[in-house]
Amino acid sequence: MARMVIVVCLPGEDRSRLEEAVAEAMAPFELDYSGDEAFDIWDGWRIQGGVHGGGFELLPGYADDPRLVHEDPGPSLPGRCAGGPREALALAEIRAEGAAQAAAAWDLWQELVPLHPPFVPEREVPQPWSNPEEFRIEMRAQVEARVAFDAQPLVLAYREGMSALQAAHRGHDLTDILHGGSAHAVARLGRREFVAEETACLPYFPYVLTLDGWWCGEEGPVHGACDGPDSCPHPAPIAEPYRYGAARYLEALPGDTLLVLVRCHL
C-alpha cells in the first residue's frame, strides 16, 4: 500500500467548489487502465495536512483568511493549513531562512577547522557489486567508513554546533528539509556554493499538479490533456531537474492561486 502527497494548483475562484475542483483536476490520473499507463497513478485521495504536522506554513496575518483549506476533521495546528492562496503561504520565505541557516553552518565549519585535527573525507566504497557476497562485503565497508567519518573530532564538533544552532532557531520549521549542512558538502564547497546547494530544493514539494494539468514529479511530467508522454507536444511548465523547479513554479503563480495538499493512495 503506497501513498504520496501532491500539491494541487487551482484557480482562486474554485475555493467555493473545492472538492469538485480537486476531483476534476485529479480525474485524468485515476487508476482505471483505460489509456496510457503513465496516467494510472491513484485509486483514492483526500485533502490532508496541517493537523498532525506537515501541511503548509502560513505567513503572519493570514490565520483567519477564509480562503484557507483545512483537513476534515481539523483543526489545523497554529500557523498551519492543508492549503490556501499562494500569497498566504510561506514559500520564498522558507528558502530565504534556509539560506541564512546554511550560511551559519558554513561559518561554523570554518571556525572549527583550525581547532581540530585535519578532516579526512569519507572513504568511497566501489560499486556496483556482482554477487551477494560482494554486496555484503561492500555494505560492511560502507558502514565502517561512515562510522570512521562520524568519529572525527571536527565532524563531532560540527554536528554538536549545528544542534545548538537549530535549537536556537525560532523561525520556519526546516528540520525535515534543511539538514543542517552536510559535513561532506561544507568541507568541499565555498560559502556561496554551499548555500546554493543546501537550499536549491527549498521548500521541497515532491509532486505538483499544475494549473494547466501537468502531474509533475521525479518520475517525469505527464500532461492530463494529452494521450500520453510520447505524443504530447507541449513543454512541461516545470523544468528538469524537477526538484529544483517545483518551488519556483509555485512561487511564480498569481497570489490568489489555491495550493491544496492532497494525499493519494496508489
PDB file of C-alpha atoms in Angstrom:
ATOM      1  CA  MET A   1       0.000   0.000   0.000  1.00  0.00           C
ATOM      2  CA  ALA A   2       1.728   3.179  -1.210  1.00  0.00           C
ATOM      3  CA  ARG A   3       0.817   6.795  -0.559  1.00  0.00           C
ATOM      4  CA  MET A   4       2.066  10.156  -1.736  1.00  0.00           C
ATOM      5  CA  VAL A   5       1.220  13.829  -1.238  1.00  0.00           C
ATOM      6  CA  ILE A   6       0.795  16.190  -4.175  1.00  0.00           C
ATOM      7  CA  VAL A   7       0.251  19.955  -4.322  1.00  0.00           C
ATOM      8  CA  VAL A   8      -2.824  20.563  -6.481  1.00  0.00           C
ATOM      9  CA  CYS A   9      -2.953  24.048  -8.047  1.00  0.00           C
ATOM     10  CA  LEU A  10      -6.369  25.563  -8.683  1.00  0.00           C
ATOM     11  CA  PRO A  11      -7.719  28.962  -9.775  1.00  0.00           C
ATOM     12  CA  GLY A  12      -8.675  31.108  -6.792  1.00  0.00           C
ATOM     13  CA  GLU A  13     -12.365  31.108  -7.728  1.00  0.00           C
ATOM     14  CA  ASP A  14     -12.510  27.330  -7.197  1.00  0.00           C
ATOM     15  CA  ARG A  15     -12.454  27.794  -3.401  1.00  0.00           C
ATOM     16  CA  SER A  16     -16.276  27.771  -3.355  1.00  0.00           C
ATOM     17  CA  ARG A  17     -16.324  24.327  -5.027  1.00  0.00           C
ATOM     18  CA  LEU A  18     -13.113  22.904  -3.651  1.00  0.00           C
ATOM     19  CA  GLU A  19     -13.818  19.155  -3.539  1.00  0.00           C
ATOM     20  CA  GLU A  20     -15.335  19.226  -7.017  1.00  0.00           C
ATOM     21  CA  ALA A  21     -12.426  21.238  -8.423  1.00  0.00           C
ATOM     22  CA  VAL A  22      -9.819  18.909  -6.904  1.00  0.00           C
ATOM     23  CA  ALA A  23     -11.696  15.893  -8.283  1.00  0.00           C
ATOM     24  CA  GLU A  24     -11.737  17.413 -11.765  1.00  0.00           C
ATOM     25  CA  ALA A  25      -8.017  18.178 -11.657  1.00  0.00           C
ATOM     26  CA  MET A  26      -7.173  14.688 -10.408  1.00  0.00           C
ATOM     27  CA  ALA A  27      -9.509  12.808 -12.768  1.00  0.00           C
ATOM     28  CA  PRO A  28      -7.089  12.282 -15.718  1.00  0.00           C
ATOM     29  CA  PHE A  29      -4.700  10.403 -13.431  1.00  0.00           C
ATOM     30  CA  GLU A  30      -7.123   7.929 -11.854  1.00  0.00           C
ATOM     31  CA  LEU A  31      -6.064   4.292 -11.981  1.00  0.00           C
ATOM     32  CA  ASP A  32      -8.591   2.835 -14.427  1.00  0.00           C
ATOM     33  CA  TYR A  33      -6.443   1.093 -17.105  1.00  0.00           C
ATOM     34  CA  SER A  34      -8.324   2.955 -19.860  1.00  0.00           C
ATOM     35  CA  GLY A  35      -5.351   4.543 -21.630  1.00  0.00           C
ATOM     36  CA  ASP A  36      -1.602   5.092 -21.409  1.00  0.00           C
ATOM     37  CA  GLU A  37      -0.243   3.516 -18.229  1.00  0.00           C
ATOM     38  CA  ALA A  38       1.531   6.786 -17.370  1.00  0.00           C
ATOM     39  CA  PHE A  39      -1.885   8.132 -16.310  1.00  0.00           C
ATOM     40  CA  ASP A  40      -2.689   5.220 -13.971  1.00  0.00           C
ATOM     41  CA  ILE A  41      -1.487   6.812 -10.739  1.00  0.00           C
ATOM     42  CA  TRP A  42      -4.050   6.931  -7.924  1.00  0.00           C
ATOM     43  CA  ASP A  43      -7.118   4.998  -6.767  1.00  0.00           C
ATOM     44  CA  GLY A  44      -8.118   7.214  -3.844  1.00  0.00           C
ATOM     45  CA  TRP A  45      -7.387  10.667  -2.420  1.00  0.00           C
ATOM     46  CA  ARG A  46      -8.252  13.121   0.333  1.00  0.00           C
ATOM     47  CA  ILE A  47      -7.226  16.634   1.339  1.00  0.00           C
ATOM     48  CA  GLN A  48      -4.739  16.308   4.193  1.00  0.00           C
ATOM     49  CA  GLY A  49      -2.260  18.468   6.074  1.00  0.00           C
ATOM     50  CA  GLY A  50      -1.872  20.862   8.951  1.00  0.00           C
ATOM     51  CA  VAL A  51      -3.457  18.698  11.664  1.00  0.00           C
ATOM     52  CA  HIS A  52      -0.744  16.230  12.705  1.00  0.00           C
ATOM     53  CA  GLY A  53       2.195  18.301  11.484  1.00  0.00           C
ATOM     54  CA  GLY A  54       3.235  18.916   7.931  1.00  0.00           C
ATOM     55  CA  GLY A  55       0.953  20.982   5.778  1.00  0.00           C
ATOM     56  CA  PHE A  56       1.757  24.474   4.599  1.00  0.00           C
ATOM     57  CA  GLU A  57       3.174  27.145   6.870  1.00  0.00           C
ATOM     58  CA  LEU A  58       1.214  30.389   6.949  1.00  0.00           C
ATOM     59  CA  LEU A  59       2.622  33.866   6.676  1.00  0.00           C
ATOM     60  CA  PRO A  60       1.758  36.296   9.500  1.00  0.00           C
ATOM     61  CA  GLY A  61      -1.641  37.907   9.162  1.00  0.00           C
ATOM     62  CA  TYR A  62      -3.381  35.077   7.300  1.00  0.00           C
ATOM     63  CA  ALA A  63      -4.516  32.824  10.154  1.00  0.00           C
ATOM     64  CA  ASP A  64      -8.162  33.859   9.764  1.00  0.00           C
ATOM     65  CA  ASP A  65      -8.228  34.102   5.975  1.00  0.00           C
ATOM     66  CA  PRO A  66     -11.498  32.456   4.830  1.00  0.00           C
ATOM     67  CA  ARG A  67      -9.751  31.089   1.744  1.00  0.00           C
ATOM     68  CA  LEU A  68      -7.599  28.696   3.803  1.00  0.00           C
ATOM     69  CA  VAL A  69      -8.176  24.965   3.394  1.00  0.00           C
ATOM     70  CA  HIS A  70      -8.182  22.640   6.393  1.00  0.00           C
ATOM     71  CA  GLU A  71      -8.212  18.899   6.738  1.00  0.00           C
ATOM     72  CA  ASP A  72     -11.504  17.367   7.877  1.00  0.00           C
ATOM     73  CA  PRO A  73     -11.690  16.768  10.778  1.00  0.00           C
ATOM     74  CA  GLY A  74      -9.494  19.628  11.964  1.00  0.00           C
ATOM     75  CA  PRO A  75      -8.481  21.941  13.390  1.00  0.00           C
ATOM     76  CA  SER A  76      -5.086  22.648  11.890  1.00  0.00           C
ATOM     77  CA  LEU A  77      -2.145  23.313  14.169  1.00  0.00           C
ATOM     78  CA  PRO A  78      -1.453  27.017  14.734  1.00  0.00           C
ATOM     79  CA  GLY A  79       0.246  28.532  11.699  1.00  0.00           C
ATOM     80  CA  ARG A  80      -0.534  25.516   9.511  1.00  0.00           C
ATOM     81  CA  CYS A  81      -3.103  24.575   6.906  1.00  0.00           C
ATOM     82  CA  ALA A  82      -3.823  21.994   4.212  1.00  0.00           C
ATOM     83  CA  GLY A  83      -3.968  24.689   1.565  1.00  0.00           C
ATOM     84  CA  GLY A  84      -4.807  28.247   0.705  1.00  0.00           C
ATOM     85  CA  PRO A  85      -3.963  31.112  -1.622  1.00  0.00           C
ATOM     86  CA  ARG A  86      -0.321  31.167  -2.670  1.00  0.00           C
ATOM     87  CA  GLU A  87       0.121  34.657  -1.226  1.00  0.00           C
ATOM     88  CA  ALA A  88      -0.754  33.357   2.257  1.00  0.00           C
ATOM     89  CA  LEU A  89       1.810  30.540   2.331  1.00  0.00           C
ATOM     90  CA  ALA A  90       5.475  30.659   3.327  1.00  0.00           C
ATOM     91  CA  LEU A  91       7.386  29.588   0.211  1.00  0.00           C
ATOM     92  CA  ALA A  92      10.155  32.016  -0.723  1.00  0.00           C
ATOM     93  CA  GLU A  93      10.405  32.882   2.974  1.00  0.00           C
ATOM     94  CA  ILE A  94      11.339  29.306   3.843  1.00  0.00           C
ATOM     95  CA  ARG A  95      14.121  29.275   1.266  1.00  0.00           C
ATOM     96  CA  ALA A  96      15.451  32.632   2.490  1.00  0.00           C
ATOM     97  CA  GLU A  97      15.566  31.390   6.046  1.00  0.00           C
ATOM     98  CA  GLY A  98      17.171  28.153   4.898  1.00  0.00           C
ATOM     99  CA  ALA A  99      19.878  30.181   3.184  1.00  0.00           C
ATOM    100  CA  ALA A 100      20.584  32.019   6.432  1.00  0.00           C
ATOM    101  CA  GLN A 101      20.887  28.722   8.310  1.00  0.00           C
ATOM    102  CA  ALA A 102      23.144  27.219   5.633  1.00  0.00           C
ATOM    103  CA  ALA A 103      25.402  30.283   5.777  1.00  0.00           C
ATOM    104  CA  ALA A 104      25.613  29.894   9.555  1.00  0.00           C
ATOM    105  CA  ALA A 105      26.554  26.233   9.089  1.00  0.00           C
ATOM    106  CA  TRP A 106      29.375  27.121   6.687  1.00  0.00           C
ATOM    107  CA  ASP A 107      30.676  29.804   9.054  1.00  0.00           C
ATOM    108  CA  LEU A 108      30.606  27.343  11.931  1.00  0.00           C
ATOM    109  CA  TRP A 109      32.710  24.852   9.977  1.00  0.00           C
ATOM    110  CA  GLN A 110      35.341  27.485   9.215  1.00  0.00           C
ATOM    111  CA  GLU A 111      35.532  28.422  12.894  1.00  0.00           C
ATOM    112  CA  LEU A 112      36.041  24.794  13.927  1.00  0.00           C
ATOM    113  CA  VAL A 113      38.617  23.750  11.299  1.00  0.00           C
ATOM    114  CA  PRO A 114      41.697  25.334  12.997  1.00  0.00           C
ATOM    115  CA  LEU A 115      40.661  23.915  16.386  1.00  0.00           C
ATOM    116  CA  HIS A 116      40.697  20.215  15.400  1.00  0.00           C
ATOM    117  CA  PRO A 117      42.866  17.637  13.601  1.00  0.00           C
ATOM    118  CA  PRO A 118      42.702  17.729   9.793  1.00  0.00           C
ATOM    119  CA  PHE A 119      39.451  16.494   8.284  1.00  0.00           C
ATOM    120  CA  VAL A 120      39.539  13.206   6.332  1.00  0.00           C
ATOM    121  CA  PRO A 121      36.751  12.784   3.731  1.00  0.00           C
ATOM    122  CA  GLU A 122      34.686   9.632   3.963  1.00  0.00           C
ATOM    123  CA  ARG A 123      36.259   6.764   2.038  1.00  0.00           C
ATOM    124  CA  GLU A 124      34.308   5.790  -1.059  1.00  0.00           C
ATOM    125  CA  VAL A 125      33.397   2.122  -1.401  1.00  0.00           C
ATOM    126  CA  PRO A 126      33.466   0.825  -5.013  1.00  0.00           C
ATOM    127  CA  GLN A 127      30.235  -0.231  -6.677  1.00  0.00           C
ATOM    128  CA  PRO A 128      28.439  -1.995  -8.274  1.00  0.00           C
ATOM    129  CA  TRP A 129      28.671  -5.491  -6.856  1.00  0.00           C
ATOM    130  CA  SER A 130      28.427  -8.644  -8.972  1.00  0.00           C
ATOM    131  CA  ASN A 131      27.147 -11.186  -6.445  1.00  0.00           C
ATOM    132  CA  PRO A 132      25.509 -11.338  -2.972  1.00  0.00           C
ATOM    133  CA  GLU A 133      28.797 -11.909  -1.153  1.00  0.00           C
ATOM    134  CA  GLU A 134      30.362  -8.815  -2.737  1.00  0.00           C
ATOM    135  CA  PHE A 135      27.248  -6.880  -1.735  1.00  0.00           C
ATOM    136  CA  ARG A 136      27.594  -7.939   1.917  1.00  0.00           C
ATOM    137  CA  ILE A 137      31.299  -7.071   1.937  1.00  0.00           C
ATOM    138  CA  GLU A 138      30.689  -3.641   0.424  1.00  0.00           C
ATOM    139  CA  MET A 139      27.803  -2.882   2.793  1.00  0.00           C
ATOM    140  CA  ARG A 140      30.059  -3.672   5.770  1.00  0.00           C
ATOM    141  CA  ALA A 141      32.761  -1.485   4.275  1.00  0.00           C
ATOM    142  CA  GLN A 142      30.301   1.387   3.854  1.00  0.00           C
ATOM    143  CA  VAL A 143      29.173   1.105   7.465  1.00  0.00           C
ATOM    144  CA  GLU A 144      32.773   1.073   8.684  1.00  0.00           C
ATOM    145  CA  ALA A 145      33.603   4.090   6.511  1.00  0.00           C
ATOM    146  CA  ARG A 146      30.636   6.035   7.881  1.00  0.00           C
ATOM    147  CA  VAL A 147      31.495   5.165  11.496  1.00  0.00           C
ATOM    148  CA  ALA A 148      35.095   6.301  10.980  1.00  0.00           C
ATOM    149  CA  PHE A 149      33.932   9.508   9.325  1.00  0.00           C
ATOM    150  CA  ASP A 150      31.437  10.322  12.065  1.00  0.00           C
ATOM    151  CA  ALA A 151      34.036   9.736  14.806  1.00  0.00           C
ATOM    152  CA  GLN A 152      36.362  12.519  13.632  1.00  0.00           C
ATOM    153  CA  PRO A 153      36.666  15.325  16.200  1.00  0.00           C
ATOM    154  CA  LEU A 154      35.890  18.014  13.639  1.00  0.00           C
ATOM    155  CA  VAL A 155      32.727  16.239  12.451  1.00  0.00           C
ATOM    156  CA  LEU A 156      31.583  15.652  16.033  1.00  0.00           C
ATOM    157  CA  ALA A 157      32.155  19.292  16.947  1.00  0.00           C
ATOM    158  CA  TYR A 158      30.389  20.487  13.805  1.00  0.00           C
ATOM    159  CA  ARG A 159      27.294  18.389  14.425  1.00  0.00           C
ATOM    160  CA  GLU A 160      27.172  19.434  18.059  1.00  0.00           C
ATOM    161  CA  GLY A 161      27.410  23.062  16.987  1.00  0.00           C
ATOM    162  CA  MET A 162      24.676  22.581  14.375  1.00  0.00           C
ATOM    163  CA  SER A 163      22.385  21.057  17.006  1.00  0.00           C
ATOM    164  CA  ALA A 164      22.856  24.180  19.112  1.00  0.00           C
ATOM    165  CA  LEU A 165      22.134  26.438  16.128  1.00  0.00           C
ATOM    166  CA  GLN A 166      18.964  24.542  15.295  1.00  0.00           C
ATOM    167  CA  ALA A 167      17.814  24.514  18.929  1.00  0.00           C
ATOM    168  CA  ALA A 168      18.069  28.309  18.969  1.00  0.00           C
ATOM    169  CA  HIS A 169      16.144  28.599  15.707  1.00  0.00           C
ATOM    170  CA  ARG A 170      12.650  30.039  16.110  1.00  0.00           C
ATOM    171  CA  GLY A 171      11.509  30.665  12.567  1.00  0.00           C
ATOM    172  CA  HIS A 172      10.121  28.342   9.910  1.00  0.00           C
ATOM    173  CA  ASP A 173      10.299  24.612  10.536  1.00  0.00           C
ATOM    174  CA  LEU A 174      13.213  23.439   8.384  1.00  0.00           C
ATOM    175  CA  THR A 175      14.009  20.279  10.342  1.00  0.00           C
ATOM    176  CA  ASP A 176      12.936  17.890   7.592  1.00  0.00           C
ATOM    177  CA  ILE A 177      14.132  19.876   4.591  1.00  0.00           C
ATOM    178  CA  LEU A 178      17.372  21.556   5.580  1.00  0.00           C
ATOM    179  CA  HIS A 179      19.673  19.008   7.144  1.00  0.00           C
ATOM    180  CA  GLY A 180      21.885  21.434   8.999  1.00  0.00           C
ATOM    181  CA  GLY A 181      24.624  21.444   6.393  1.00  0.00           C
ATOM    182  CA  SER A 182      26.235  18.186   5.348  1.00  0.00           C
ATOM    183  CA  ALA A 183      29.779  17.809   6.628  1.00  0.00           C
ATOM    184  CA  HIS A 184      30.673  16.332   3.240  1.00  0.00           C
ATOM    185  CA  ALA A 185      29.452  19.383   1.341  1.00  0.00           C
ATOM    186  CA  VAL A 186      30.592  22.073   3.761  1.00  0.00           C
ATOM    187  CA  ALA A 187      34.154  20.746   3.598  1.00  0.00           C
ATOM    188  CA  ARG A 188      34.419  20.920  -0.204  1.00  0.00           C
ATOM    189  CA  LEU A 189      32.369  23.968  -1.214  1.00  0.00           C
ATOM    190  CA  GLY A 190      32.774  27.698  -0.911  1.00  0.00           C
ATOM    191  CA  ARG A 191      30.206  29.641   1.080  1.00  0.00           C
ATOM    192  CA  ARG A 192      28.077  30.725  -1.865  1.00  0.00           C
ATOM    193  CA  GLU A 193      28.115  27.286  -3.478  1.00  0.00           C
ATOM    194  CA  PHE A 194      27.285  25.562  -0.193  1.00  0.00           C
ATOM    195  CA  VAL A 195      24.298  27.821   0.495  1.00  0.00           C
ATOM    196  CA  ALA A 196      23.036  27.317  -3.068  1.00  0.00           C
ATOM    197  CA  GLU A 197      23.320  23.527  -2.817  1.00  0.00           C
ATOM    198  CA  GLU A 198      21.641  23.319   0.592  1.00  0.00           C
ATOM    199  CA  THR A 199      18.693  25.496  -0.404  1.00  0.00           C
ATOM    200  CA  ALA A 200      18.163  24.512  -4.057  1.00  0.00           C
ATOM    201  CA  CYS A 201      15.152  22.339  -3.201  1.00  0.00           C
ATOM    202  CA  LEU A 202      13.572  24.570  -0.542  1.00  0.00           C
ATOM    203  CA  PRO A 203      10.721  24.333   0.088  1.00  0.00           C
ATOM    204  CA  TYR A 204      10.589  20.751  -1.196  1.00  0.00           C
ATOM    205  CA  PHE A 205       7.441  19.519  -2.952  1.00  0.00           C
ATOM    206  CA  PRO A 206       7.915  16.018  -4.407  1.00  0.00           C
ATOM    207  CA  TYR A 207       4.799  16.234  -6.596  1.00  0.00           C
ATOM    208  CA  VAL A 208       2.827  19.117  -8.108  1.00  0.00           C
ATOM    209  CA  LEU A 209      -0.329  19.099 -10.258  1.00  0.00           C
ATOM    210  CA  THR A 210      -0.071  22.349 -12.191  1.00  0.00           C
ATOM    211  CA  LEU A 211      -2.792  24.800 -13.195  1.00  0.00           C
ATOM    212  CA  ASP A 212      -2.681  23.515 -16.759  1.00  0.00           C
ATOM    213  CA  GLY A 213      -2.981  19.852 -15.839  1.00  0.00           C
ATOM    214  CA  TRP A 214       0.594  18.560 -15.612  1.00  0.00           C
ATOM    215  CA  TRP A 215       1.292  15.880 -12.999  1.00  0.00           C
ATOM    216  CA  CYS A 216       4.943  16.593 -12.201  1.00  0.00           C
ATOM    217  CA  GLY A 217       7.290  14.518 -10.074  1.00  0.00           C
ATOM    218  CA  GLU A 218      10.655  12.806 -10.040  1.00  0.00           C
ATOM    219  CA  GLU A 219       9.366  10.173 -12.485  1.00  0.00           C
ATOM    220  CA  GLY A 220       8.794  12.854 -15.111  1.00  0.00           C
ATOM    221  CA  PRO A 221       5.855  15.082 -16.119  1.00  0.00           C
ATOM    222  CA  VAL A 222       2.570  13.745 -17.515  1.00  0.00           C
ATOM    223  CA  HIS A 223       0.077  16.088 -19.191  1.00  0.00           C
ATOM    224  CA  GLY A 224      -3.534  15.223 -18.422  1.00  0.00           C
ATOM    225  CA  ALA A 225      -4.776  16.961 -21.570  1.00  0.00           C
ATOM    226  CA  CYS A 226      -2.809  14.661 -23.903  1.00  0.00           C
ATOM    227  CA  ASP A 227      -2.935  10.954 -24.777  1.00  0.00           C
ATOM    228  CA  GLY A 228       0.482  10.124 -23.329  1.00  0.00           C
ATOM    229  CA  PRO A 229       4.033  11.375 -22.724  1.00  0.00           C
ATOM    230  CA  ASP A 230       5.306  10.204 -26.100  1.00  0.00           C
ATOM    231  CA  SER A 231       2.636  12.058 -28.097  1.00  0.00           C
ATOM    232  CA  CYS A 232       2.391  15.243 -26.009  1.00  0.00           C
ATOM    233  CA  PRO A 233       3.650  18.288 -27.973  1.00  0.00           C
ATOM    234  CA  HIS A 234       3.503  20.730 -25.052  1.00  0.00           C
ATOM    235  CA  PRO A 235       6.512  21.848 -22.986  1.00  0.00           C
ATOM    236  CA  ALA A 236       6.257  20.966 -19.311  1.00  0.00           C
ATOM    237  CA  PRO A 237       5.839  24.030 -17.029  1.00  0.00           C
ATOM    238  CA  ILE A 238       8.411  22.752 -14.552  1.00  0.00           C
ATOM    239  CA  ALA A 239      11.888  22.320 -15.993  1.00  0.00           C
ATOM    240  CA  GLU A 240      14.246  19.464 -15.234  1.00  0.00           C
ATOM    241  CA  PRO A 241      15.761  18.657 -12.860  1.00  0.00           C
ATOM    242  CA  TYR A 242      12.286  18.725 -11.357  1.00  0.00           C
ATOM    243  CA  ARG A 243      13.305  19.013  -7.709  1.00  0.00           C
ATOM    244  CA  TYR A 244      14.856  22.428  -8.401  1.00  0.00           C
ATOM    245  CA  GLY A 245      11.895  23.844 -10.311  1.00  0.00           C
ATOM    246  CA  ALA A 246       8.768  22.947  -8.357  1.00  0.00           C
ATOM    247  CA  ALA A 247       9.069  25.585  -5.638  1.00  0.00           C
ATOM    248  CA  ARG A 248       9.927  28.277  -8.185  1.00  0.00           C
ATOM    249  CA  TYR A 249       6.876  27.350 -10.247  1.00  0.00           C
ATOM    250  CA  LEU A 250       4.594  27.680  -7.229  1.00  0.00           C
ATOM    251  CA  GLU A 251       6.123  30.988  -6.152  1.00  0.00           C
ATOM    252  CA  ALA A 252       5.507  32.495  -9.596  1.00  0.00           C
ATOM    253  CA  LEU A 253       1.767  31.700  -9.619  1.00  0.00           C
ATOM    254  CA  PRO A 254      -0.768  34.519  -9.106  1.00  0.00           C
ATOM    255  CA  GLY A 255      -1.288  35.324  -5.446  1.00  0.00           C
ATOM    256  CA  ASP A 256      -4.877  34.072  -5.342  1.00  0.00           C
ATOM    257  CA  THR A 257      -3.998  30.651  -6.809  1.00  0.00           C
ATOM    258  CA  LEU A 258      -5.104  27.884  -4.451  1.00  0.00           C
ATOM    259  CA  LEU A 259      -2.441  25.350  -3.428  1.00  0.00           C
ATOM    260  CA  VAL A 260      -4.005  22.275  -1.848  1.00  0.00           C
ATOM    261  CA  LEU A 261      -2.218  19.279  -0.317  1.00  0.00           C
ATOM    262  CA  VAL A 262      -3.827  16.027  -1.463  1.00  0.00           C
ATOM    263  CA  ARG A 263      -2.796  12.640  -0.100  1.00  0.00           C
ATOM    264  CA  CYS A 264      -3.199   9.879  -2.683  1.00  0.00           C
ATOM    265  CA  HIS A 265      -3.441   6.137  -2.352  1.00  0.00           C
ATOM    266  CA  LEU A 266      -1.505   4.459  -5.170  1.00  0.00           C
TER     267      LEU A 266
END
